[in-house]
Coordinates of C-alpha atoms (C1' of nucleotides) in Angstrom, one line a residue:
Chain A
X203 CA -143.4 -37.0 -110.8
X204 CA -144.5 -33.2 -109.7
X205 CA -142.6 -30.3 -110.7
X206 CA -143.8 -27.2 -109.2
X207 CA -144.0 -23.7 -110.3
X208 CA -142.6 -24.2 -113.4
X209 CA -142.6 -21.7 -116.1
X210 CA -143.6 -23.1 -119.8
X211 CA -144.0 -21.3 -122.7
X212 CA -145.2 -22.9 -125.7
X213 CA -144.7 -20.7 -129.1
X214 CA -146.7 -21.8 -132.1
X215 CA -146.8 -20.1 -136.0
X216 CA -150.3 -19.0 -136.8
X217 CA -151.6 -20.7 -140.1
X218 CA -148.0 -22.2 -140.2
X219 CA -148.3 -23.7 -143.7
X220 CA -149.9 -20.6 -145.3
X221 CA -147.5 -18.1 -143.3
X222 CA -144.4 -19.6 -144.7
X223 CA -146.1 -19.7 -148.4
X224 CA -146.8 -15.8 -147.8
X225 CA -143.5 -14.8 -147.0
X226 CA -142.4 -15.5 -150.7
X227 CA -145.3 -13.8 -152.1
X228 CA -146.3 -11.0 -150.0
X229 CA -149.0 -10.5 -152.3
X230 CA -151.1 -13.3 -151.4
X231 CA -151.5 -11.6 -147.7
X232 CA -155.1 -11.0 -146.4
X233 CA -156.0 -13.4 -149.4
X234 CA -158.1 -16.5 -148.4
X235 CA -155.3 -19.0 -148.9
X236 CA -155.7 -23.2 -148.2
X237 CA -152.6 -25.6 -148.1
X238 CA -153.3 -29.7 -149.2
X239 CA -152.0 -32.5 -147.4
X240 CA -149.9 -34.7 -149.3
X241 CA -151.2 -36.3 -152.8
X242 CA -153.9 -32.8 -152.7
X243 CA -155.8 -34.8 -150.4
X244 CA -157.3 -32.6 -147.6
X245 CA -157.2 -29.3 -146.7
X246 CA -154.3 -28.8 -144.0
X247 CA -154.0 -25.2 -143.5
X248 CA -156.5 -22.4 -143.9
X249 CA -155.3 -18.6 -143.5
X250 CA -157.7 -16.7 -141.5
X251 CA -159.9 -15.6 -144.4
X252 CA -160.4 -19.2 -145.2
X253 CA -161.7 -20.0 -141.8
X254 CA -163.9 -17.1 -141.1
X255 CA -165.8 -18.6 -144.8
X256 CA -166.3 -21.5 -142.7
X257 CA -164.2 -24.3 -144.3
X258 CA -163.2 -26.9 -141.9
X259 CA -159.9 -28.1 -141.0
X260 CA -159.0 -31.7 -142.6
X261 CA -162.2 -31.5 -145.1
X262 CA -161.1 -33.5 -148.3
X263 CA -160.6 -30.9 -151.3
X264 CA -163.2 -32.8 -153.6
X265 CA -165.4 -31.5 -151.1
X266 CA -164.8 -28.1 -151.3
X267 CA -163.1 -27.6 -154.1
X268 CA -166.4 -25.7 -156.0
X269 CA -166.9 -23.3 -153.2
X270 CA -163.2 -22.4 -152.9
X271 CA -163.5 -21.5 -156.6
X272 CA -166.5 -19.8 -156.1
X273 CA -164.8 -17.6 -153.6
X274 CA -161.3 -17.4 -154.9
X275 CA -159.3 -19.2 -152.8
X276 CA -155.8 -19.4 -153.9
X277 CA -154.7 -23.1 -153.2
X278 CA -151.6 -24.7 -152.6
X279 CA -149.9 -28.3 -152.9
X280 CA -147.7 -29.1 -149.4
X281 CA -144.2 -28.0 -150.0
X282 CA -142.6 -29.7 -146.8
X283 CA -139.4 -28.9 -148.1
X284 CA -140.1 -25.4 -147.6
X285 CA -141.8 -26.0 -144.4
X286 CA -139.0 -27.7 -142.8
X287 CA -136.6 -25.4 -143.5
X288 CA -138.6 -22.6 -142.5
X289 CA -139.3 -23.6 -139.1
X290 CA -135.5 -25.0 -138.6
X291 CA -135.4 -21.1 -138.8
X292 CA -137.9 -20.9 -136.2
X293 CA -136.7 -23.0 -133.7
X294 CA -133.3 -21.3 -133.9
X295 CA -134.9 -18.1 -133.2
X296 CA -136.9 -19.1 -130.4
X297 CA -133.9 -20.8 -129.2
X298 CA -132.0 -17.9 -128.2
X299 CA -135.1 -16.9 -125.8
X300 CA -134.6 -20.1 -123.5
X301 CA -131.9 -22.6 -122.5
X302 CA -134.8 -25.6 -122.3
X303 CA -136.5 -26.0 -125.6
X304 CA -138.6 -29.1 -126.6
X305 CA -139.4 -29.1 -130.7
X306 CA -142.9 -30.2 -130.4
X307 CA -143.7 -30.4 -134.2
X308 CA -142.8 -28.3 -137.2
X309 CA -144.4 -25.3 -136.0
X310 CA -144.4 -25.3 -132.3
X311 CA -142.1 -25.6 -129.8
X312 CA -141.9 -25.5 -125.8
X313 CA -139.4 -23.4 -123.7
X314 CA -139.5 -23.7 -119.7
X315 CA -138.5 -20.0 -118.6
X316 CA -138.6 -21.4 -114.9
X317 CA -134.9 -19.8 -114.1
X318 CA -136.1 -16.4 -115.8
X319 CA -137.7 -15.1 -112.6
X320 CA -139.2 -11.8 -112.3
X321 CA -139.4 -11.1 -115.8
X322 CA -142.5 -9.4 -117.2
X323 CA -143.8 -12.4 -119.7
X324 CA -145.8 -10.4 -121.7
X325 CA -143.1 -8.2 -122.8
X326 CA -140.9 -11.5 -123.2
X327 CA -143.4 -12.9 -125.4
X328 CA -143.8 -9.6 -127.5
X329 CA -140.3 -9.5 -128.0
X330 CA -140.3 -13.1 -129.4
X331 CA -143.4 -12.3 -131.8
X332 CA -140.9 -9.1 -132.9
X333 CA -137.9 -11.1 -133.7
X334 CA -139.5 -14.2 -135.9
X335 CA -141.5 -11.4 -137.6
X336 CA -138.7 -9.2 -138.4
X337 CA -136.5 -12.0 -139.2
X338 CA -138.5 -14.6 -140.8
X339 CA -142.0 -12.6 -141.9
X340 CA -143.6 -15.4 -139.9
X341 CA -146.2 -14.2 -137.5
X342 CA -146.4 -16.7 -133.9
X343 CA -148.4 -16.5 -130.5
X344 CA -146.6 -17.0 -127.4
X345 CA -148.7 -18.6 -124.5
X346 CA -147.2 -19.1 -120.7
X347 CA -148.5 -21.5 -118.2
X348 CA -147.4 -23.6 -115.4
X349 CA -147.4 -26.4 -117.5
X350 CA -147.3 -27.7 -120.8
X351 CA -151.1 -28.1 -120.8
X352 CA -152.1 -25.0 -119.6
X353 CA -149.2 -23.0 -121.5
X354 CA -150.8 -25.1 -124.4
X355 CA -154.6 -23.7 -123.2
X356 CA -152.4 -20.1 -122.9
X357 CA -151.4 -20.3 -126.6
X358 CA -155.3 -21.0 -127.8
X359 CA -156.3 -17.8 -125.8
X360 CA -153.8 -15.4 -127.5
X361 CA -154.4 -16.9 -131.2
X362 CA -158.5 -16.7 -130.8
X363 CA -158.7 -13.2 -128.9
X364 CA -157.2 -10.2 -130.7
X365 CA -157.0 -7.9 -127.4
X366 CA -154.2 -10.6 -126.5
X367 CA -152.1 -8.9 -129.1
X368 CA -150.9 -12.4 -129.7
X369 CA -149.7 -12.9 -126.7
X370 CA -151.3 -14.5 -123.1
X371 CA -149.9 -15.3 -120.0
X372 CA -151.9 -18.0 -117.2
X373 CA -148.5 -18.5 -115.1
X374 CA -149.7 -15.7 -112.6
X375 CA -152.8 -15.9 -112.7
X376 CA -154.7 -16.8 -109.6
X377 CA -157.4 -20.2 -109.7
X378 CA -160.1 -17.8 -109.9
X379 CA -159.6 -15.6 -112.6
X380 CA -158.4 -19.2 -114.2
X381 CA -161.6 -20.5 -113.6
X382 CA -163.9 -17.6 -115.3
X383 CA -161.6 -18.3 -118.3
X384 CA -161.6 -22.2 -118.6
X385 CA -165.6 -21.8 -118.2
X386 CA -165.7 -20.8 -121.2
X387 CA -162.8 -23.0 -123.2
X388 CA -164.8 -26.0 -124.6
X389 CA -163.3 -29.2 -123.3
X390 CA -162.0 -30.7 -126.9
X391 CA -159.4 -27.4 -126.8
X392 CA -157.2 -29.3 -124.1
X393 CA -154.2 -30.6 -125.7
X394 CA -154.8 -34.5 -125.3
X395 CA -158.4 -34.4 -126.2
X396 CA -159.3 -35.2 -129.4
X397 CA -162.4 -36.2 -130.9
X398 CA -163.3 -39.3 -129.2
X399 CA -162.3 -38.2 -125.6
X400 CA -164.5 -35.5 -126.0
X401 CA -167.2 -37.3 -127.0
X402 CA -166.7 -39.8 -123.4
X403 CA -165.8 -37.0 -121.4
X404 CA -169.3 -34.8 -122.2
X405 CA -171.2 -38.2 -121.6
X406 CA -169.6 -38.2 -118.0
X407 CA -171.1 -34.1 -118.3
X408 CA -167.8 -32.5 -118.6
X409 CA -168.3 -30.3 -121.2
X410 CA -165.7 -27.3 -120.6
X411 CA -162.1 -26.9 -119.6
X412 CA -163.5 -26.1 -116.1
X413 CA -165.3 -29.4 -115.4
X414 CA -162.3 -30.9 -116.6
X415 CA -159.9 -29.1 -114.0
X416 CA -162.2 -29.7 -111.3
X417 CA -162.4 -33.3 -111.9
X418 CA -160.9 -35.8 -109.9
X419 CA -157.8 -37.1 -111.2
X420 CA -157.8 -40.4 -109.6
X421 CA -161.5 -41.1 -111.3
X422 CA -160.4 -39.4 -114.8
X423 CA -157.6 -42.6 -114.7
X424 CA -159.6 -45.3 -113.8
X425 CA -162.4 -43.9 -116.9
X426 CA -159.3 -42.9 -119.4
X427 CA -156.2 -43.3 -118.6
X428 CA -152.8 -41.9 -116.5
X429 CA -152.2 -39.5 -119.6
X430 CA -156.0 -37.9 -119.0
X431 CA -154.8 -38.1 -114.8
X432 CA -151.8 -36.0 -115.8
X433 CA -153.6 -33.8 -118.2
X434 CA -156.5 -33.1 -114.7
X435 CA -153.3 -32.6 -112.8
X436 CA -151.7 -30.1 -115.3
X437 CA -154.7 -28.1 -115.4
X438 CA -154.4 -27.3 -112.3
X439 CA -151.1 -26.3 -112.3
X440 CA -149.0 -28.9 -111.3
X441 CA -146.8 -30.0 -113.9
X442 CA -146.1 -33.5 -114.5
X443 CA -145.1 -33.8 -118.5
X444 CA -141.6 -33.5 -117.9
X445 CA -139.6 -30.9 -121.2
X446 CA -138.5 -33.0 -123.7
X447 CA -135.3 -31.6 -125.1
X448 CA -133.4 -34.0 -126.5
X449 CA -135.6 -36.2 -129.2
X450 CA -136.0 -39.6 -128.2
X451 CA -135.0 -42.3 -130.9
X452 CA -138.4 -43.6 -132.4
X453 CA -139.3 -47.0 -131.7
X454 CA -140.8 -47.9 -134.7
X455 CA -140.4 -45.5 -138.1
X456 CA -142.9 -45.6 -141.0
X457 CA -143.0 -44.6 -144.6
X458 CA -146.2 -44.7 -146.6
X459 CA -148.1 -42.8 -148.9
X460 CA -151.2 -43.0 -151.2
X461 CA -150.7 -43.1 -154.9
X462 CA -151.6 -40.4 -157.5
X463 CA -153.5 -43.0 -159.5
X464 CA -154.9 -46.7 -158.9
X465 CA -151.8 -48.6 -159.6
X466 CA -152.4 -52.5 -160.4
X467 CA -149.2 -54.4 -161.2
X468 CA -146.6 -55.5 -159.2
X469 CA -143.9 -53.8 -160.6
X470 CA -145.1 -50.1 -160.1
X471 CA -145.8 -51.8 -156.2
X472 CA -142.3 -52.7 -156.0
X473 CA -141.4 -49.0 -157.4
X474 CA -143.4 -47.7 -154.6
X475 CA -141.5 -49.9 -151.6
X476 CA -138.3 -49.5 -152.9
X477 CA -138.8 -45.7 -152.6
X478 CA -140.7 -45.7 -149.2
X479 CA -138.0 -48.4 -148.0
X480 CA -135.0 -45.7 -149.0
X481 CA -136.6 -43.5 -147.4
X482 CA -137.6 -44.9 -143.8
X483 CA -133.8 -46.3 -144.3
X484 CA -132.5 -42.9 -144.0
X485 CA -134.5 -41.9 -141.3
X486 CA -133.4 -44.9 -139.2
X487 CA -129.8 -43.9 -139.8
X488 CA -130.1 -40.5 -139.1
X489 CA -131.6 -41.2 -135.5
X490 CA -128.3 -44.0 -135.2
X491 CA -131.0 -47.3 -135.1
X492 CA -130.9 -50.5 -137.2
X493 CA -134.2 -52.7 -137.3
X494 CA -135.0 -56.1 -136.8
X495 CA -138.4 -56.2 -138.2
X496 CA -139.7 -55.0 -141.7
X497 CA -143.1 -54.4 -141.9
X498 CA -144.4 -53.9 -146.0
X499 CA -148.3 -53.2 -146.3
X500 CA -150.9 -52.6 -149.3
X501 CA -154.1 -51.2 -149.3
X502 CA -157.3 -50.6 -151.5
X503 CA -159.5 -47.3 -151.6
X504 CA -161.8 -48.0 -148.5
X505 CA -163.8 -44.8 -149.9
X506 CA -164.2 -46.9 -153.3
X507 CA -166.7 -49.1 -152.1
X508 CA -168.0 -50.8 -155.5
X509 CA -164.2 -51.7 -155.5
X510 CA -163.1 -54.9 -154.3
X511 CA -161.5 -54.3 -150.7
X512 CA -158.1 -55.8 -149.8
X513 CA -155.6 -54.9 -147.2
X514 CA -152.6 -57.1 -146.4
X515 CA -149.8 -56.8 -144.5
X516 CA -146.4 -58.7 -144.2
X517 CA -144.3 -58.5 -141.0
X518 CA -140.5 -59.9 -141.7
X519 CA -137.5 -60.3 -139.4
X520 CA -134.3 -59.9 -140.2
X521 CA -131.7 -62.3 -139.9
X522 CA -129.8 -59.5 -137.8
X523 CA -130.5 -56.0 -137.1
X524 CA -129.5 -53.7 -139.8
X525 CA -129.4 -50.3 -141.4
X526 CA -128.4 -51.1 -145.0
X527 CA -130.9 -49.7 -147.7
X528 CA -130.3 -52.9 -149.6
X529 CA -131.2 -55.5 -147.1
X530 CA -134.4 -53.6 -145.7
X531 CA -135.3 -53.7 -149.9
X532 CA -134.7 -57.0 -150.3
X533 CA -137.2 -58.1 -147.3
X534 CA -139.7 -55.5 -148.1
X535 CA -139.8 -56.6 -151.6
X536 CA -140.1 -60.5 -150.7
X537 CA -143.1 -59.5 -148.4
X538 CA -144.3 -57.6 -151.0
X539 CA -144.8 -60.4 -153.4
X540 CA -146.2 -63.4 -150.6
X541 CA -149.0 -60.6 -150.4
X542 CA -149.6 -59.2 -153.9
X543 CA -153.1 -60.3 -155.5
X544 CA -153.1 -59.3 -159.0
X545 CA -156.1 -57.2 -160.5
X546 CA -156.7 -54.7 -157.6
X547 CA -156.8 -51.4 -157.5
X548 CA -154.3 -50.3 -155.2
X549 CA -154.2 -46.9 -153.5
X550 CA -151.6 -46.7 -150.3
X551 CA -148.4 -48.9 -149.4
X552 CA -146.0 -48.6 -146.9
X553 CA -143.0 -49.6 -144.8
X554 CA -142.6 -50.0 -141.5
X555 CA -139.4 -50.8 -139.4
X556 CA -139.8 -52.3 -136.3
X557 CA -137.9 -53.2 -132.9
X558 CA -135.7 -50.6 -133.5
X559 CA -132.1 -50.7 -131.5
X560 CA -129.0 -48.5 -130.6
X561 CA -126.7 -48.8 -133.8
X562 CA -123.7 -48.3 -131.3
X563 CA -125.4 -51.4 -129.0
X564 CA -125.4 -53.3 -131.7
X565 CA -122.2 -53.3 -133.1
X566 CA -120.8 -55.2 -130.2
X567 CA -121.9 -58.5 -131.3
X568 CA -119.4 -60.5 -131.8
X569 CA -121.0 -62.9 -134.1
X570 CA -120.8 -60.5 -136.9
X571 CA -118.9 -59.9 -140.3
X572 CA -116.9 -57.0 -139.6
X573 CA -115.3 -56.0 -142.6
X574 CA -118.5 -56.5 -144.5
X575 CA -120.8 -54.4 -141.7
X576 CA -118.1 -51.5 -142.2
X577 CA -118.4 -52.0 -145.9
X578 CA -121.8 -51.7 -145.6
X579 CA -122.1 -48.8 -143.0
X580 CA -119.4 -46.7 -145.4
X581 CA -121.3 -47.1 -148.2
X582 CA -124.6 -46.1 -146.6
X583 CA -123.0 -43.2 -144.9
X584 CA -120.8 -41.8 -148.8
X585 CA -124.9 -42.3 -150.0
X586 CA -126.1 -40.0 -147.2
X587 CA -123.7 -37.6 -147.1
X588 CA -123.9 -36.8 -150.9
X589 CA -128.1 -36.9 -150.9
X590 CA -128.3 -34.2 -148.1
X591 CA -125.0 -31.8 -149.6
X592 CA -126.4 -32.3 -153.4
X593 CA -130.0 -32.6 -152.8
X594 CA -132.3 -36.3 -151.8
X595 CA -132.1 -38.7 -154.6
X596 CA -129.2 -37.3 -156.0
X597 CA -128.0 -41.1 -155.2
X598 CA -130.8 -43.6 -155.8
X599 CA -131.4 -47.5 -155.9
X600 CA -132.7 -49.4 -159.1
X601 CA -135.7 -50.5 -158.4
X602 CA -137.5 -46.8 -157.5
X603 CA -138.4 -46.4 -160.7
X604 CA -137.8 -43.1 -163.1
X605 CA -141.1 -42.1 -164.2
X606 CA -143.0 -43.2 -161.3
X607 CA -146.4 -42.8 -162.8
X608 CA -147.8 -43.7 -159.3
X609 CA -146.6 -40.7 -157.0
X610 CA -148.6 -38.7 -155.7
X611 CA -150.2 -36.0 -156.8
X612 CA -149.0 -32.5 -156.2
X613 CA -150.2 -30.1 -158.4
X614 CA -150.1 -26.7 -157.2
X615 CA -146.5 -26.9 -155.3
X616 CA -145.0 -23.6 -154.8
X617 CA -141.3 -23.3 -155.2
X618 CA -138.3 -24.6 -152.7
X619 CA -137.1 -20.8 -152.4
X620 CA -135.0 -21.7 -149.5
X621 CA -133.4 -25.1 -150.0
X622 CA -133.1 -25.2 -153.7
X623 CA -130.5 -23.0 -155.9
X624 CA -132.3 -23.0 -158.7
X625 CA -135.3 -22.2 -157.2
X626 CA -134.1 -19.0 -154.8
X627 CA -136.2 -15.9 -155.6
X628 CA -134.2 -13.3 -157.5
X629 CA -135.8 -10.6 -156.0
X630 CA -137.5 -10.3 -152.5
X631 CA -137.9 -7.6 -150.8
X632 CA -138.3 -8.7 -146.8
X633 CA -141.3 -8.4 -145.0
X634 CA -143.4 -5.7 -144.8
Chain B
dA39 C1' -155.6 -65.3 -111.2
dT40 C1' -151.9 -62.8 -113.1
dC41 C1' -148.4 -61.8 -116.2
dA42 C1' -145.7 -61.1 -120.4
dC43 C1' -146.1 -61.2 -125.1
dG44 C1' -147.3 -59.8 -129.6
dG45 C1' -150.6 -58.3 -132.8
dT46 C1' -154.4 -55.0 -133.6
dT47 C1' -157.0 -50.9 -132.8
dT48 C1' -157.5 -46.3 -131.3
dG49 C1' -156.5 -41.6 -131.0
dC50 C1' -153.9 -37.5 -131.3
dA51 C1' -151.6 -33.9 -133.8
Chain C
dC174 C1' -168.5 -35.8 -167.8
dT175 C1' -167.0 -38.2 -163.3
dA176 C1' -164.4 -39.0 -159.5
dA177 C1' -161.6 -37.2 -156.5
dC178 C1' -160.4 -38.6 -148.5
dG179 C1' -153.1 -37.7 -145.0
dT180 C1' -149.3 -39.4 -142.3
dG181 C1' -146.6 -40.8 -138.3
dC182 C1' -146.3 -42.3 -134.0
dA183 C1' -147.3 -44.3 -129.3
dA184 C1' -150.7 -45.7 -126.0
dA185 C1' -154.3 -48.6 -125.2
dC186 C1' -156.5 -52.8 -125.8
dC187 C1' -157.1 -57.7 -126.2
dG188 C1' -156.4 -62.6 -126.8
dT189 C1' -153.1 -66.1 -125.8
dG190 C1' -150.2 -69.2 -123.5
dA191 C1' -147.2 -69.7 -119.4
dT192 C1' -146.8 -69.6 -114.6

DNA sequence: ATCACGGTTTGCA
DNA sequence: CTAACGTGCAAACCGTGAT
């Protein structure tokens, strides 16, 4: 499929993570400031100090840990919470700039401007940048392209080069003046290429964003794939990944986490899956799916290699496609146990629900129980209803577990100033 | 040979 | 003092058995 002369912006928060903990306290601005992934297991997000002292994205903490002392780095525990509802905010914003909008991840999203013709871009962009700031405190870069890739490529431009001002616009731009520009883009920048591609596509002596766009698309599918064809095609300006608007229903949904501590019996396991299970419940009823397949898996510490290794995984179907908390429980937890080996050390688990279909397909069956599927869609619906108005796990199953010795470790979590009542700043004085 | 399938691995963000 | 390394998803890949 080839769209022409489209119009893409692509809007992403700078240093998302560390942005959104600044705007609660403006004091730690122009301090070097890291965010941890969940269980304060890698560094996630670095504010610009951070990265100027070198320190890499997705290094684990142990590793740096000393030096960040050394140099006084203010770190934080993930507070998704806050994250989530600070780029809901975000996208709303943005939203009023475009009719087409395609949520990309937490802290970018996609517009196509194609019907805005004859509008300067920059100054469009610059106005965006004004309004999230002055609203939100949250500073963004807008990039424009003819495509997702190269609005993508657009974005990396105005984030790395100050004279920018934050802003950078390839949709007019002629092949040419493109070209002097990609020549100097290393190849691993293209959105698509990640580590390994990289690695192939410098063997093959493409080593910049240039090479790439000059290679042949028919040749980059045979050696990669049609996603690495599109991506040659997009470069060049002809777009062909299409605006995703509305989010497609996932086909498969996943809970798992690692554990604070090495957790050994089966009863702190079961804690674990009955929470991970609630959890990937909800998000399979709040996308409208019910499963047919529960997949429950435990893992060792592959880094602790004097430990005795074991993974194991357990892959259950359903007797019928469900959404009920208490049946996906009940199968996790049977898998659970035809895989637990006592005396390990475990460090992950997780839940995964599989073959996913339309709840609203599904409920034509004829061969079902209907009073006790409405019972059971009722109750999962009062449970849902009163965890997002009063706050999640305001309703909980037994079997989660109170103390839940095993969670993971979160140590330095700032406040949930937005989401929380209890937790809402007295005084704040906006941006500034 | 080729295909559909299901399970596993790879790779990105 | 030591040990301390994320998560979620889909595409790609691969072996198998059926045609």
């Amino acid at each position: 499929m080839t769209i022409k002369n489209q119009s893409v912006a692509l809007i992403d928060c700078n240093n998302f993570y560390v942005s959104c903990e600044r705007v609660f306290n403006p004091a730690l601005k122009r301090k070097p400031i890291i965010v941890l992934s969940n269980n304060d297991g890698c560094v996630i997000a670095r504010s610009q100090e951070v990265k100027n002292l070198g320190i890499k994205m997705g290094v684990p903490w142990f590793k740096v840990q000393g030096f960040a002392k050394n140099h006084k780095i203010i770190t934080y525990s993930s507070n998704y919470t806050l994250y989530a509802d600070m780029s809901n905010r975000v996208m709303k914003i943005i939203s009023e700039f475009g009719s087409h909008q395609e949520i990309y991840s937490i802290d970018e999203c996609f517009l196509n401007l194609t019907e805005l013709k004859h509008i300067d871009l920059n100054d469009y962009g610059q106005r965006i940048r004004a309004r999230i700031n002055r609203l939100l405190g949250l500073p963004v870069c807008v990039g424009f392209g003819a495509s997702k890739t190269l609005a993508k490529i657009a974005n990396h431009l105005a984030k790395k080069h100050l004279i920018y001002n934050g802003v950078c616009d390839l949709s007019i731009k002629e092949h040419d003046v493109l070209d002097a520009l990609f020549f100097k883009i290393q190849v691993k920048e293209v959105w698509g290429v990640g580590k390994r591609i990289e690695k192939k596509l410098v063997e093959l002596g493409i080593n910049t964003v240039l090479d790439l766009k000059r290679s042949s698309p028919r040749v980059l599918r045979k050696k990669f794939s049609i996603t690495m064809e599109r991506t040659v095609r997009e470069l060049n300006g002809e777009s062909c990944i299409p605006l995703e608007e509305v989010t497609r229903p996932k086909k498969q949904l996943i809970c798992s986490r690692g554990f604070g501590i090495p957790v050994f019996s089966l009863d702190e396991l079961s804690e674990a899956i009955t929470t991970y299970t609630t959890r990937v419940a909800e998000k399979l009823r709040y996308q409208k799916s019910v499963a047919t397949m529960v997949y429950v898996f435990i893992q060792t510490n592959p880094f602790k290699n004097k430990d005795q290794q074991y993974n194991s995984g357990r892959l259950i179907s359903l007797m019928k496609p469900t959404n009920d908390t208490r049946e996906l429980i009940s199968a996790a937890l049977r898998g659970l146990k035809s895989i637990y080996k006592p005396g390990l050390a475990y460090k992950k688990a997780g839940v995964l629900l599989d073959n996913l279909l339309s709840s609203n397909q599904y409920q034509k069956c004829l061969f079902d129980d209907i009073a006790s599927q409405k019972n059971s869609e009722s109750l999962m619906q009062a449970i849902d209803r009163i965890n997002s108005k009063m706050g999640s796990g305001t309703i909980k199953f037994t079997g989660e577990g109170l103390q839940k010795r095993w969670s993971a470790k979160s140590e330095k979590k700032t406040q949930c100033y937005t989401t929380s009542i209890d937790e809402i700043p007295v005084a704040h004085c906006g941006p500034n």
